[in-house]
Amino acid sequence: MQSINTKPNSLQFIKIGDSEENEEFVNNNLSGFTKALSNDLENCIVESKSYTLESLPYEMIHLVCNFLLSNDILSNFCICKQWFQALQRYHTFFFRACKNVIGLFNTILSERCTDVRVLNLSNLKLAENRTAYPAVHELFCKALISQKSLSYLRIANLKCVLDSSKTNRPELTVFLPATIKTVILDLIHLPLIQIKDTVENQKYLEDISLSIFWSKGVDHQFLLSLADNRNFCKNVTELKLDYSFHGDIGDITKCFPNLKSISLVGLKKLTLMELQNILNHSTKLESIDLSECGINEDFIELLAQKKSLTSIHISNSKFEDGEQTNVWQDLFKNSTQLTTLSVVDCGLQDLEIISIKNNLKNLTNLNISWNVNITDVALENLLGELPKLKHFTFISGAKVEIPKLLWVEEGAKTTPLLPELETININLKSLKDEALIEVFNNAPNLIELSLSNSVCLTAQVFSKASFKKLKILNLIGCIGMDDKAVETVLPTCKSTIRSLLTLRTNITTESLQKWRKHCYCLVQLGSSKKKVK
């Protein structure tokens, strides 16, 4: 057996399977695998004289598998006993367009890999005809029953070529263990799906998120078939549907009595009566996403009456001017419990923003992007009025220039005024330095900062900043930024910064190369697609 040289720059690798392309890929990239290992494992490799393929630790084998397709991973079972045992403990599999579904269900998932945590089954053809379907379906059920630790299951584009009869169409039975957390049904071509427990009357350990996307055949009857398993439904706390759903969503919510979050993005067919039923049936509802639903002022009035809501997401909803101001202000006055508010491209004006400042003191997440009629007046001390804010997003406000987002009184205490603020995402072409200098000075715990396309900003905006926890800095398109910006920001966060994006700025390559040596956590530099070598 050949051995692997322990020097990081001269690692060699033995063929793993029958694919020459796979072998070439590993030969060219294994040196990169070792760099991602933990320090302890890396030290272990360096101190040892040699490593044979049979003696590689499970952790390193799993790391190699992270860079391979699932079909290539399966061929590695035949390398040796060590690899066989390691792959039995591999937790993540993504099977796409697998031609041998019988072998996949009957051998791989039922016998070899029974400790899978994340399973993605995509573009699988179950059967060519009705006669073959029952046998394949039985193997599919057997494979899922074998997974006792599964937490994430995605079934996408599942195909079954059958006759054209619309009667007696086959059903798909999905067995779920008690550990399941996320179920995603994406582009399903079967009319009915039955959800069953692996063990009768099992107790689910976690709240469950159920998502159904891109399924034009999904209708009222489809979800009612899922609802036959009441034990499963009572543990579903998050439901996500998209525009392809056909049916009375208001009636469906009866099946999920403990629903806390519902997302109906793009569901333009949503009626006022359906929303009323959703709010009435879901007594524990905390979060609702009606983005791109084309709602009107009557929908907003209903939301204002739901006191349990702590998170509201709405986008692309504009009303007549006279009605708009009153409706939004009523919502903000009656929803003081809100912690998350996203109102994107809703035609908000100064009066609505002032109402947010005055009433929503518990906000931790605020997104007011693409409301182009907002002016500097409304944004005065916005961040100061919302002391609990952690995430702030404001993109494309055409009339904004120098809003004093934070007021600081002369002679005031030096205690930071924005200790909770972690994320700022601002994209405003006319924004000046004066608007953000005091914000950065009073936000020491900032983790992510994006100022992309804010062309008027210069390095002066960081003159008082001290970002000791900053991990992501996005300056793409900030043509006013030069080397001084990097020299000002990086000294305080060189031990934490992981991503520095400076495309289309005046920051030189020489300056970036200089600081790359000092920022040992840096993994992205220059643009979002360029990795640090």
PDB file of N, CA and C in Angstrom, residues 2 70 149 162 179 184 221 263 268 280 298 324 357 374 410 440 501 529 532:
ATOM      1  N   GLN A   2       0.625   2.171  -0.915  1.00  0.00           N
ATOM      2  CA  GLN A   2       1.389   3.402  -0.944  1.00  0.00           C
ATOM      3  C   GLN A   2       1.044   4.248   0.263  1.00  0.00           C
ATOM      4  N   SER A  70     -22.261  12.321  -4.761  1.00  0.00           N
ATOM      5  CA  SER A  70     -22.714  11.144  -4.023  1.00  0.00           C
ATOM      6  C   SER A  70     -22.409   9.852  -4.768  1.00  0.00           C
ATOM      7  N   SER A 149     -31.823   8.705  12.496  1.00  0.00           N
ATOM      8  CA  SER A 149     -31.293   9.991  12.958  1.00  0.00           C
ATOM      9  C   SER A 149     -31.536  11.121  11.975  1.00  0.00           C
ATOM     10  N   LEU A 162     -46.331   6.834 -15.552  1.00  0.00           N
ATOM     11  CA  LEU A 162     -47.458   5.891 -15.482  1.00  0.00           C
ATOM     12  C   LEU A 162     -48.442   6.190 -16.601  1.00  0.00           C
ATOM     13  N   THR A 179     -36.507  12.315  14.952  1.00  0.00           N
ATOM     14  CA  THR A 179     -35.472  13.355  14.930  1.00  0.00           C
ATOM     15  C   THR A 179     -35.669  14.380  13.819  1.00  0.00           C
ATOM     16  N   ILE A 184     -38.887  19.028   2.991  1.00  0.00           N
ATOM     17  CA  ILE A 184     -39.106  19.867   1.810  1.00  0.00           C
ATOM     18  C   ILE A 184     -39.576  18.988   0.660  1.00  0.00           C
ATOM     19  N   GLN A 221     -56.539  18.820  -1.604  1.00  0.00           N
ATOM     20  CA  GLN A 221     -56.552  17.398  -1.277  1.00  0.00           C
ATOM     21  C   GLN A 221     -55.159  16.885  -0.937  1.00  0.00           C
ATOM     22  N   SER A 263     -45.281  31.035   5.526  1.00  0.00           N
ATOM     23  CA  SER A 263     -44.746  31.826   4.420  1.00  0.00           C
ATOM     24  C   SER A 263     -45.547  31.512   3.158  1.00  0.00           C
ATOM     25  N   LYS A 268     -50.363  35.072  -5.114  1.00  0.00           N
ATOM     26  CA  LYS A 268     -51.207  36.209  -5.463  1.00  0.00           C
ATOM     27  C   LYS A 268     -52.697  35.882  -5.419  1.00  0.00           C
ATOM     28  N   ASN A 280     -57.355  33.182  12.322  1.00  0.00           N
ATOM     29  CA  ASN A 280     -58.276  32.636  13.322  1.00  0.00           C
ATOM     30  C   ASN A 280     -57.864  31.243  13.770  1.00  0.00           C
ATOM     31  N   ASP A 298     -57.013  46.142   3.233  1.00  0.00           N
ATOM     32  CA  ASP A 298     -57.829  45.290   4.092  1.00  0.00           C
ATOM     33  C   ASP A 298     -56.989  44.193   4.751  1.00  0.00           C
ATOM     34  N   GLN A 324     -53.049  54.701   2.279  1.00  0.00           N
ATOM     35  CA  GLN A 324     -51.804  54.065   2.672  1.00  0.00           C
ATOM     36  C   GLN A 324     -51.309  54.546   4.028  1.00  0.00           C
ATOM     37  N   LYS A 357     -40.552  54.525  14.323  1.00  0.00           N
ATOM     38  CA  LYS A 357     -39.661  54.991  15.399  1.00  0.00           C
ATOM     39  C   LYS A 357     -40.414  55.177  16.713  1.00  0.00           C
ATOM     40  N   ILE A 374     -38.780  58.057   1.011  1.00  0.00           N
ATOM     41  CA  ILE A 374     -38.280  58.390   2.345  1.00  0.00           C
ATOM     42  C   ILE A 374     -37.190  59.453   2.221  1.00  0.00           C
ATOM     43  N   GLU A 410     -23.410  66.268  22.822  1.00  0.00           N
ATOM     44  CA  GLU A 410     -22.074  66.672  23.228  1.00  0.00           C
ATOM     45  C   GLU A 410     -21.899  66.471  24.732  1.00  0.00           C
ATOM     46  N   PHE A 440     -21.017  54.050  13.388  1.00  0.00           N
ATOM     47  CA  PHE A 440     -19.903  53.118  13.503  1.00  0.00           C
ATOM     48  C   PHE A 440     -19.152  53.293  14.827  1.00  0.00           C
ATOM     49  N   LEU A 501     -14.706  42.298   0.604  1.00  0.00           N
ATOM     50  CA  LEU A 501     -15.063  42.437  -0.810  1.00  0.00           C
ATOM     51  C   LEU A 501     -14.851  43.877  -1.246  1.00  0.00           C
ATOM     52  N   LYS A 529     -16.442  35.774  -5.512  1.00  0.00           N
ATOM     53  CA  LYS A 529     -16.069  34.488  -6.091  1.00  0.00           C
ATOM     54  C   LYS A 529     -14.587  34.172  -5.909  1.00  0.00           C
ATOM     55  N   VAL A 532      -9.237  33.150  -0.883  1.00  0.00           N
ATOM     56  CA  VAL A 532      -7.849  33.330  -0.468  1.00  0.00           C
ATOM     57  C   VAL A 532      -7.125  31.998  -0.570  1.00  0.00           C
TER      58      VAL A 532
END
